[in-house]
Coordinates of C-alpha atoms in Angstrom, one line a residue:
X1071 CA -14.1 -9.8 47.6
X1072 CA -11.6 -7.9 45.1
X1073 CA -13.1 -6.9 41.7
X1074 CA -11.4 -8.8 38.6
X1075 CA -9.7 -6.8 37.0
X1076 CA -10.3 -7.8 33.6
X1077 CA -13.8 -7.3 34.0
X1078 CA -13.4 -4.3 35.0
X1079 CA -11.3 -3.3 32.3
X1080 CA -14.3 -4.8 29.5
X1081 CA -16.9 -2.7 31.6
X1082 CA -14.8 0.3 31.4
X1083 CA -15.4 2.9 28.4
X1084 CA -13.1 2.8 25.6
X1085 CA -10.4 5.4 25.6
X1086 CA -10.1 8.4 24.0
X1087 CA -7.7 7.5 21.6
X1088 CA -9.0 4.1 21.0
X1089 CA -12.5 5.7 19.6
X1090 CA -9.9 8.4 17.2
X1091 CA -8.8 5.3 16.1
X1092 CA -11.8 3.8 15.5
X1093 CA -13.2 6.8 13.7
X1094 CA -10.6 7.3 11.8
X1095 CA -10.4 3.4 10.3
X1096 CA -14.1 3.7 9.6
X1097 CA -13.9 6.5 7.7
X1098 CA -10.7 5.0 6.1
X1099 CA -12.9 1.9 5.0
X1100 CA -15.8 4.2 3.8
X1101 CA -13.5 6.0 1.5
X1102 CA -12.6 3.0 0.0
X1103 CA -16.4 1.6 -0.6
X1104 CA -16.6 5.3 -2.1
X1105 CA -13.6 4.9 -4.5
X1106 CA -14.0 1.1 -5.6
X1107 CA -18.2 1.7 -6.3
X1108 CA -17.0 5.1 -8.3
X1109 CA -14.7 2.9 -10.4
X1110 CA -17.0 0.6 -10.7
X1111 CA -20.4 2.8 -11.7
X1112 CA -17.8 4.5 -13.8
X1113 CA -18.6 8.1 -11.6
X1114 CA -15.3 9.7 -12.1
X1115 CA -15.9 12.6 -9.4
X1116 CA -16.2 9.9 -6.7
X1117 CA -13.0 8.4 -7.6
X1118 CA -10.9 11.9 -7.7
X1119 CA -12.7 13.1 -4.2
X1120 CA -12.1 9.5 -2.3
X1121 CA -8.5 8.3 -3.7
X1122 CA -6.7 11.7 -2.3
X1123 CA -8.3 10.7 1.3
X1124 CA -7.8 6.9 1.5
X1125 CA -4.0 7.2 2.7
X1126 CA -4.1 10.3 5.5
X1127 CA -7.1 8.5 6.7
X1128 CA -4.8 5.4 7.1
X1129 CA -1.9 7.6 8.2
X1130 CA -4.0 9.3 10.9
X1131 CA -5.3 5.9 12.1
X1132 CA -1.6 4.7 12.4
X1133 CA -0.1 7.7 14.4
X1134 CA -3.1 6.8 17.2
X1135 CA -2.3 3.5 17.4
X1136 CA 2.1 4.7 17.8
X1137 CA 3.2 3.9 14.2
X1138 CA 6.7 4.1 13.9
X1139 CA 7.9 7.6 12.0
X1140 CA 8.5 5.6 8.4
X1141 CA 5.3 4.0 8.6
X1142 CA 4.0 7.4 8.4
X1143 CA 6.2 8.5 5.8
X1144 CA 6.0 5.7 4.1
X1145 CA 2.0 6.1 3.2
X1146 CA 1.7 9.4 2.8
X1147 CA 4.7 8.8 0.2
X1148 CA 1.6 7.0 -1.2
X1149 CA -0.5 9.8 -1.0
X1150 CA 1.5 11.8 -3.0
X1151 CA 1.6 9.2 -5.4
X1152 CA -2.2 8.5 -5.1
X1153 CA -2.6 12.5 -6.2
X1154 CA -0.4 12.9 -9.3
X1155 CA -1.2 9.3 -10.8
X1156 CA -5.1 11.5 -11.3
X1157 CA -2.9 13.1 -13.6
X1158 CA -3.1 11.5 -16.8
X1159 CA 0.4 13.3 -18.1
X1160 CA 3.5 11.5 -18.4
X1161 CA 5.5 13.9 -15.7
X1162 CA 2.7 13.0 -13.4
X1163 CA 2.9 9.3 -13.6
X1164 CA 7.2 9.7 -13.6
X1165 CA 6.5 12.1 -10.2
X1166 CA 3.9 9.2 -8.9
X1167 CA 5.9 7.1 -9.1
X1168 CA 8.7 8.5 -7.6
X1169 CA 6.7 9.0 -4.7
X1170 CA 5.5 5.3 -4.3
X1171 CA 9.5 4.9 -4.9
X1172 CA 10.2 6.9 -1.4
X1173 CA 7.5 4.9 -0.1
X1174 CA 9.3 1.9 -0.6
X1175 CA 12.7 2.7 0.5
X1176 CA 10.6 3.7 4.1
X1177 CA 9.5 0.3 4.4
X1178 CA 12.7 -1.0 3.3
X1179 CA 14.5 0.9 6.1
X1180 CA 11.7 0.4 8.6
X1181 CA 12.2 -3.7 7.6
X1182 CA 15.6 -3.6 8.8
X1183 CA 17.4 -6.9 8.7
X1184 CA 14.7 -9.5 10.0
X1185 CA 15.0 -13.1 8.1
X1186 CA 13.1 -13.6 5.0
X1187 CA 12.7 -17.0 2.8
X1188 CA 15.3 -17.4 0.1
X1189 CA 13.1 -19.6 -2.1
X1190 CA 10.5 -16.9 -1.3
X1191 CA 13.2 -14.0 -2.6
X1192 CA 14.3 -16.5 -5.9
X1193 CA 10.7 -16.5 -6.7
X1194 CA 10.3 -12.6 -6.4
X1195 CA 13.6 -12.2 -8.5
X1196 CA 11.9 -14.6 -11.0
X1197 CA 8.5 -13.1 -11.3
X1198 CA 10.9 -9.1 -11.4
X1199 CA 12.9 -11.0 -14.4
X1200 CA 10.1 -12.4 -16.5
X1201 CA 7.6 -9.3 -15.9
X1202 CA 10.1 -6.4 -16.8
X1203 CA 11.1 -8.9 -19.8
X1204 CA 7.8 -9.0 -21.4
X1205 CA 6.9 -5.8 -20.8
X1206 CA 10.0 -4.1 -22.3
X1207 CA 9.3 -4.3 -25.7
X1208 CA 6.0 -2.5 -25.1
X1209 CA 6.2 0.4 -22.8
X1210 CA 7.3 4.0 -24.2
X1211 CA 11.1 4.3 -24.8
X1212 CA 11.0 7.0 -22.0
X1213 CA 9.8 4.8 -19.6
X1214 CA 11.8 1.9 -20.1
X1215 CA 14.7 2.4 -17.3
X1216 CA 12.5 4.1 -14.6
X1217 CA 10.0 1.4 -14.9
X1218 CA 12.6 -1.2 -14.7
X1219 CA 14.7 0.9 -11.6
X1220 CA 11.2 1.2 -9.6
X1221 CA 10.4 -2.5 -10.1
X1222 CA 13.3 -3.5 -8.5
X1223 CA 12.9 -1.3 -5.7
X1224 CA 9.0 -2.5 -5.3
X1225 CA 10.0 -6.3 -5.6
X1226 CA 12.5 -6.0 -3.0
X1227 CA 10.2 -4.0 -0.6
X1228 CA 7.7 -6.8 -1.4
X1229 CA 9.6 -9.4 -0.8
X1230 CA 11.4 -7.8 2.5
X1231 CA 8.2 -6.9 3.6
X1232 CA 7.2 -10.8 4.4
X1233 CA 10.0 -10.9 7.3
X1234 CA 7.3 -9.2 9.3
X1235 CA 4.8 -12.2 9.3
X1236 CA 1.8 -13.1 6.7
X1237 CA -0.2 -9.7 6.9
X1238 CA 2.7 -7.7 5.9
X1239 CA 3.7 -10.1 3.1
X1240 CA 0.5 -10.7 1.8
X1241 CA 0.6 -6.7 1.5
X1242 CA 3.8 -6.5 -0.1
X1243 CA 2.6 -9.2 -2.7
X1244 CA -0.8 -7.2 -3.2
X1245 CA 1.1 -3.8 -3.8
X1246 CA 3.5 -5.2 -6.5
X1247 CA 0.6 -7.2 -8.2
X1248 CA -1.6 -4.1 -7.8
X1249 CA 1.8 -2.1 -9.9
X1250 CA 2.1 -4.6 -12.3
X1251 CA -1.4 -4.6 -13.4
X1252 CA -0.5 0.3 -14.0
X1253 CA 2.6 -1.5 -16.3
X1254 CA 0.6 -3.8 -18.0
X1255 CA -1.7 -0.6 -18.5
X1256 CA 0.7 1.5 -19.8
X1257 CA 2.1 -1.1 -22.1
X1258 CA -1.3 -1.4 -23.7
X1259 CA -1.7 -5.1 -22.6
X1260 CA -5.3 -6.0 -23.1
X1261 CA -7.1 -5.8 -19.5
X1262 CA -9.5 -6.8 -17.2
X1263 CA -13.1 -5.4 -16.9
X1264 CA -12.8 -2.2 -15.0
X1265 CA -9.0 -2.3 -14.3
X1266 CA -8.6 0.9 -12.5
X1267 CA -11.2 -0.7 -9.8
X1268 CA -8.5 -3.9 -9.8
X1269 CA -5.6 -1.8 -9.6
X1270 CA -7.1 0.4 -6.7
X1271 CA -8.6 -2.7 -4.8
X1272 CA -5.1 -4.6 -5.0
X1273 CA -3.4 -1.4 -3.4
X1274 CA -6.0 -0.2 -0.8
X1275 CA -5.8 -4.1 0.7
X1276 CA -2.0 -3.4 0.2
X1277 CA -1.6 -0.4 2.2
X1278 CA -3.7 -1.5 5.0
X1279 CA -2.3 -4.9 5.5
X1280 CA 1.2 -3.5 5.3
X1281 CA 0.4 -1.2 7.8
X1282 CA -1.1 -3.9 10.5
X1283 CA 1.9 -5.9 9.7
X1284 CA 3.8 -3.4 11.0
X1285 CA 2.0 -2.0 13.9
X1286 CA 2.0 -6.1 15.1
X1287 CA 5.8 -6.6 14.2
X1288 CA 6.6 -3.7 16.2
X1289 CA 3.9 -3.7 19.1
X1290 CA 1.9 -6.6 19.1
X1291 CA -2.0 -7.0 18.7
X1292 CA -2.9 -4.0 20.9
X1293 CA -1.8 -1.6 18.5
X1294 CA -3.6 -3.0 15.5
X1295 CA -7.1 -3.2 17.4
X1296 CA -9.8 -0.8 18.3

């Protein structure tokens, strides 16, 4: 009698690259525990040790599972990002975001063409609308256009980024939600308890889900498990 062969398969070890993986989404997931608890215990070291590792953790992970080039560029885009927005300085946070902005024109490019929901984009073109309108009057002077350029460019990567099915676009609506929250920051809007924890929770959850979106748009399942 022939062996099955999907038992054999499960009884077989896992393969090199799948255990990488596995390391490398583990230690992904611990250096985000590390970073949210720092924010939250108010440990500052923590937070500027962790946040520079979250995104070449999930980079690496995403090259071993055959992420597409942009999907690559596209988060360590972030990381550049993640490392100047430490920077409390006002060139920092114009370079961080400028980063974050090549980040989203990757994902833009990577989204091609797919169908989206126009009552889905009307409601992102709303929300871009009424946010940069009430937050105009209070951000610096200096700030005013490039703020209003990169929400635009985030709002369409966000709402593009729901043609590739409900992980992707719940990502996309986590990372503008986790951007409005720096505006409303920099605007002086009153905030919640321990915003940077918010902010950096929003954008972790962001970063992965955007990247299993993709890694399931463009391969199916067996690139987004271990």
């Amino acid at each position: 009698m022939s062996a099955d062969p999907t038992a054999v398969r499960a009884a077989s070890p896992a393969s090199p690259s799948s255990t990488v993986s596995r390391a490398l989404l583990v230690a992904f997931g611990l250096a985000a525990v590390v970073d949210l608890g720092s924010l939250l215990a108010g440990a500052e070291l923590g937070h500027q040790l962790a946040k520079p590792l979250l995104m070449p953790l999930l980079a690496a992970y995403a090259v071993t599972r055959g992420a597409p080039k942009l999907l690559v560029a596209a988060l360590l885009f972030g990381w550049g990002g993640d490392v100047f927005l430490l920077s409390d300085a006002d060139w920092a946070f114009l370079v961080g975001m400028g980063s974050f902005a090549g980040g989203h024109v990757c994902y833009l490019i990577l989204f091609g063409r797919r169908r989206t929901s126009t009552l889905l984009g009307a409601g992102y073109a709303a929300a871009l609308v009424g946010t940069v309108a009430l937050l105009w009057p209070d951000l610096p002077a200096d700030l005013r256009i490039p703020v209003a350029g990169y929400s635009l460019l985030l709002t369409a990567m966000a709402y593009r980024a729901s043609a590739l099915g409900r992980a992707a676009g719940l990502g996309g609506a986590l990372f503008l939600l986790s951007d409005t929250l720096i505006a409303t920051g920099v605007a002086e809007w009153p905030q919640l308890p321990a915003p940077d924890f918010w902010v950096m929770l929003t954008y972790i959850a962001a970063q992965y889900l955007l990247t299993v979106g993709v890694l399931s748009a463009m391969y199916g399942e067996r690139r987004t498990t271990v």
